[in-house]
Coordinates of C-alpha atoms in Angstrom, one line a residue:
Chain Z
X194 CA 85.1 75.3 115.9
X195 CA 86.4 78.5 115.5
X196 CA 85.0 81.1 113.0
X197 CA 86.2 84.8 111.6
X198 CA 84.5 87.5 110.6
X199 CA 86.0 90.1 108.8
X200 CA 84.7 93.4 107.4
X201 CA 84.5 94.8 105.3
X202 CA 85.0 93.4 101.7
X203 CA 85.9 96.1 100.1
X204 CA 87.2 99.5 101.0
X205 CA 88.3 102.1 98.9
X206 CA 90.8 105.2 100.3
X207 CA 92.7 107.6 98.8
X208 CA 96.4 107.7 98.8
X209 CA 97.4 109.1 102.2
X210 CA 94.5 108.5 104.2
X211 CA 94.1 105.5 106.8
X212 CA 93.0 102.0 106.2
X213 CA 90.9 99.9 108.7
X214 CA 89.6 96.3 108.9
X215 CA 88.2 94.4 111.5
X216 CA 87.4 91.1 112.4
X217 CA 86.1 88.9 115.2
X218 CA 86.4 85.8 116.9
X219 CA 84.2 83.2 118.1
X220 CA 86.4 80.9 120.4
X221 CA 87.8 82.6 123.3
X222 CA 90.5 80.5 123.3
X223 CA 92.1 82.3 120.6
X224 CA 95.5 83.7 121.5
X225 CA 97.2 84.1 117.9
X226 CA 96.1 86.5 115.4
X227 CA 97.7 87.2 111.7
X228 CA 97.4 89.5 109.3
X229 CA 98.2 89.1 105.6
X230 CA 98.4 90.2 102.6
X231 CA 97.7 88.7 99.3
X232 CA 98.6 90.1 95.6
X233 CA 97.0 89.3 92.3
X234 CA 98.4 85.6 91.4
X235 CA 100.8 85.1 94.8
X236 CA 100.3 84.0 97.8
X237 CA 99.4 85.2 101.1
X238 CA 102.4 87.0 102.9
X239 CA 102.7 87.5 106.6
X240 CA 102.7 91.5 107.3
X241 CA 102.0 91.6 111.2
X242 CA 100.2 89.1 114.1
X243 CA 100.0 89.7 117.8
X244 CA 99.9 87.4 120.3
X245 CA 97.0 87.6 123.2
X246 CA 98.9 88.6 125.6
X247 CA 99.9 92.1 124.0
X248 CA 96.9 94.7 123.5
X249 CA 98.6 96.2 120.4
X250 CA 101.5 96.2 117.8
X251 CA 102.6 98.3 115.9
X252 CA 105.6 97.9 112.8
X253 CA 105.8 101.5 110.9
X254 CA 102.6 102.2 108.7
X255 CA 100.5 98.8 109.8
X256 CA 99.5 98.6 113.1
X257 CA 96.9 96.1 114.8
X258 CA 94.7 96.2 118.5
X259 CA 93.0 93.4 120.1
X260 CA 90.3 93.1 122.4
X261 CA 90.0 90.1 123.9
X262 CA 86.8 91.0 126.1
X263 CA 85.1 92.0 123.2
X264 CA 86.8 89.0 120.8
X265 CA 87.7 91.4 117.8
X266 CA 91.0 92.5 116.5
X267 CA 91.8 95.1 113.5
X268 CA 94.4 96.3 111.2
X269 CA 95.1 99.7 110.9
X270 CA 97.2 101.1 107.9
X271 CA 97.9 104.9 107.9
X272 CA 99.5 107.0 105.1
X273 CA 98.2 104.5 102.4
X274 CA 100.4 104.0 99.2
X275 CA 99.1 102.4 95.6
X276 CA 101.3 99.5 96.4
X277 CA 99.0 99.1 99.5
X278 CA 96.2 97.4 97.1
X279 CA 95.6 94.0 97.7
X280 CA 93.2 91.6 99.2
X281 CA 94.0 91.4 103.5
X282 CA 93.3 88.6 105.5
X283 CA 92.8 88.0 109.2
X284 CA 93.2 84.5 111.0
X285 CA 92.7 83.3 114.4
X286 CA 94.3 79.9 116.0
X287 CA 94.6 78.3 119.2
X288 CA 98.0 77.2 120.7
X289 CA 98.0 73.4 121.2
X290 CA 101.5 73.0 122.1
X291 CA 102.1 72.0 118.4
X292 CA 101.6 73.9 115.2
X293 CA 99.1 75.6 114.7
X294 CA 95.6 75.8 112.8
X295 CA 94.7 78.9 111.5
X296 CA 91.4 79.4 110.9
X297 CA 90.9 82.8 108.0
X298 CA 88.0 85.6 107.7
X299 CA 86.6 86.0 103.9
X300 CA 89.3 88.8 103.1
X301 CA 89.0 92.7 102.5
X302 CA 90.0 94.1 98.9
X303 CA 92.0 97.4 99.4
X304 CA 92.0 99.5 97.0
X305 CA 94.3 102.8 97.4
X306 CA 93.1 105.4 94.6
X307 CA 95.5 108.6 93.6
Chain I
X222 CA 116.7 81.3 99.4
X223 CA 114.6 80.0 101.7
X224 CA 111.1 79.1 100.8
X225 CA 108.2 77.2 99.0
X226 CA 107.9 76.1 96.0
X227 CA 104.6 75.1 94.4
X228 CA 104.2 73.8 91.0
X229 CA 103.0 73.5 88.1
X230 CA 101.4 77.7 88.6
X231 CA 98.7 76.1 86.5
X232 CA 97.3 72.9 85.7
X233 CA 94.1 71.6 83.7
X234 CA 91.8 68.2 84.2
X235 CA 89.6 66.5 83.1
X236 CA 86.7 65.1 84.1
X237 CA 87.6 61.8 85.8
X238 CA 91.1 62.4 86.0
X239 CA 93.3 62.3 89.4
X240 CA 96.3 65.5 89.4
X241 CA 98.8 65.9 92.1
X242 CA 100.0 69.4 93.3
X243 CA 103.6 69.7 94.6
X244 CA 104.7 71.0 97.6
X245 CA 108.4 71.6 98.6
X246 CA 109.9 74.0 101.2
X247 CA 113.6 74.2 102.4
X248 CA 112.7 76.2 105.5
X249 CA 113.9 72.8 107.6
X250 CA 109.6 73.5 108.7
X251 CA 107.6 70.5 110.2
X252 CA 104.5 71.8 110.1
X253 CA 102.7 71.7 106.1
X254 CA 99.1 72.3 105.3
X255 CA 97.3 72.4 102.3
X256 CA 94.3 75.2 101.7
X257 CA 92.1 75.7 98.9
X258 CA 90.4 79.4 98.2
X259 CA 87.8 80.2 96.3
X260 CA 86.6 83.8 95.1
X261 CA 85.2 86.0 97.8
X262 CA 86.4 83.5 100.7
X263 CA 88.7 83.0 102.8
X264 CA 91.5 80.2 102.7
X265 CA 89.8 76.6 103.7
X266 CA 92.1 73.8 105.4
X267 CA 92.3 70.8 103.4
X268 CA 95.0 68.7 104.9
X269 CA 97.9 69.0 107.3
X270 CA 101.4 67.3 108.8
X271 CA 102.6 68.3 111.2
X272 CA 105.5 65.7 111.4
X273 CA 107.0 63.0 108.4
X274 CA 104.7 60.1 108.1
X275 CA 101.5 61.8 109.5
X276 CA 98.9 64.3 108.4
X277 CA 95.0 65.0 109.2
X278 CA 92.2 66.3 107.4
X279 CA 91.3 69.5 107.8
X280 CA 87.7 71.3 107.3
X281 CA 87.4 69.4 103.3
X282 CA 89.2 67.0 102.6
X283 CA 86.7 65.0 100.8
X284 CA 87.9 64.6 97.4
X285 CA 91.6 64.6 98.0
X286 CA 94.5 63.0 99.2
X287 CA 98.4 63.6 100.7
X288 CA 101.4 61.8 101.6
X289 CA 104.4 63.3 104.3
X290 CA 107.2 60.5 103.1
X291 CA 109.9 63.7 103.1
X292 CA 110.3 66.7 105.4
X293 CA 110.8 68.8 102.7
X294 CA 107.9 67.4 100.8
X295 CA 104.5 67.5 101.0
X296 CA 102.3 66.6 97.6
X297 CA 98.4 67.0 97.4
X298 CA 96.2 64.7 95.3
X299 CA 93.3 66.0 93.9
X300 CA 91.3 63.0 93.3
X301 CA 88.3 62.1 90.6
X302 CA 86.1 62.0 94.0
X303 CA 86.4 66.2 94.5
X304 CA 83.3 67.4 91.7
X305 CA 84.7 71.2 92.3
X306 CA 87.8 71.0 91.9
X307 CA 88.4 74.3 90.2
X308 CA 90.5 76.8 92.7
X309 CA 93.5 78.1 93.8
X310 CA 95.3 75.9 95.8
X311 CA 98.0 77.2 98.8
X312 CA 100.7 75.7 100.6
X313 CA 101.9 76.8 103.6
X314 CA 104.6 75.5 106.0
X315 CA 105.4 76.9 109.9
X316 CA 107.9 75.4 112.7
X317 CA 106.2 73.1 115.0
X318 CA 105.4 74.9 118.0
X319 CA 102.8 77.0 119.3
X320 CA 101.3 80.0 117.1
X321 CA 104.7 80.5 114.8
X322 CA 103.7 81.8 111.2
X323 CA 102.7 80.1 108.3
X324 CA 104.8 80.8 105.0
X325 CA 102.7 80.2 102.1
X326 CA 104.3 79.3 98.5
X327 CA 103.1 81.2 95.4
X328 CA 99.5 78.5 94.5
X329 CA 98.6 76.5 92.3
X330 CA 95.6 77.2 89.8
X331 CA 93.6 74.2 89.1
X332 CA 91.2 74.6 86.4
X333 CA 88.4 71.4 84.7
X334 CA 88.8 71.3 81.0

């Protein structure tokens, strides 16, 4: 089956600067990738995903690339903010026609320091 | 407002004891899944449905249980069977076609007395 990596676990920035995280892929078959964001006690929340046949997206501060030679997709977040803490997750699924499974990397802990 | 609703936020057993989680969205969604997390990993597929009346396991479901008798509705057992049962437990519901996004509900802490 599939599996995600994502790295790293934690990463620290100060307010302002950007934010990276990557992840990779195992199946090539892949063509749906999410990005969320989870707060202390909620649930995850959808912030951006791109589809395989697009090479990047972009939606204000968050953007995210994939590279689907190279299996690996990352978030980018630029101009950080304190409200930008929280744990991040990527995914990765595979269209069957029907809804989809995601299958999740282990999460990256932002934290955005004044 | 659309959404999910999971309940209770947090809920205790005890040894030997069956609990049930509730799931309800009013996104008019097909598609429900259950996930568990645990600290320092990602989210882990339990169970899914992708239509009323059917469901599949997922990557552990040993130790737990679900029923799709509503659309709207979509409750997970944890049985006396699952020995680590402590987690936080997400729902998630999506449309029923290829690679739409999962909305998750708030979770479910379930903690062994």
């Amino acid at each position: 089956g599939e599996n995600v990596e994502q790295h790293p676990s934690t990463l620290s920035v100060q307010e302002g600067d950007s934010a990276v995280i990557k992840c990779t892929y195992s199946d090539s078959a892949s063509n749906y990738f999410p990005w969320y964001k989870q707060e202390l006690g909620k649930g995850p929340q959808l912030i951006i995903d791109i589809r395989s046949n697009v090479g990047e997206k972009k939606d204000q501060r968050i953007a995210v690339t994939l590279n689907k030679t190279a299996k690996h997709f990352s978030l980018h977040i630029t101009e950080t903010q304190p409200e930008d803490s929280a744990v991040y997750f990527c995914a990765a699924s595979i269209g069957t026609g029907t809804a989809s499974k995601l299958t999740f990397g282990t999460g990256t802990r932002l934290q955005v320091t004044l | 407002d659309g959404g999910i609703t999971q309940s209770p936020k947090y809920l205790f057993r005890k040894e030997g004891q069956n609990v049930t989680l509730s799931c309800e969205q009013n996104l008019n969604h097909d598609a429900m899944y259950w996930y568990r997390q645990d600290p320092g990993q990602g989210l882990r597929l339990i169970y899914y449905s992708q239509i009323v009346n059917d469901f599949q396991k997922g990557d552990i479901a040993e130790g737990y249980s679900v029923s799709r008798e509503k659309k709207e509705s979509f409750p997970l057992a944890v049985t006396s069977a699952q020995k680590n049962p402590t987690a936080f437990y997400l729902c998630a519901s999506t449309m029923r076609y290829d690679n739409q996004p999962q909305h998750f509900g708030d979770g479910t802490r379930l903690s062994i007395l």
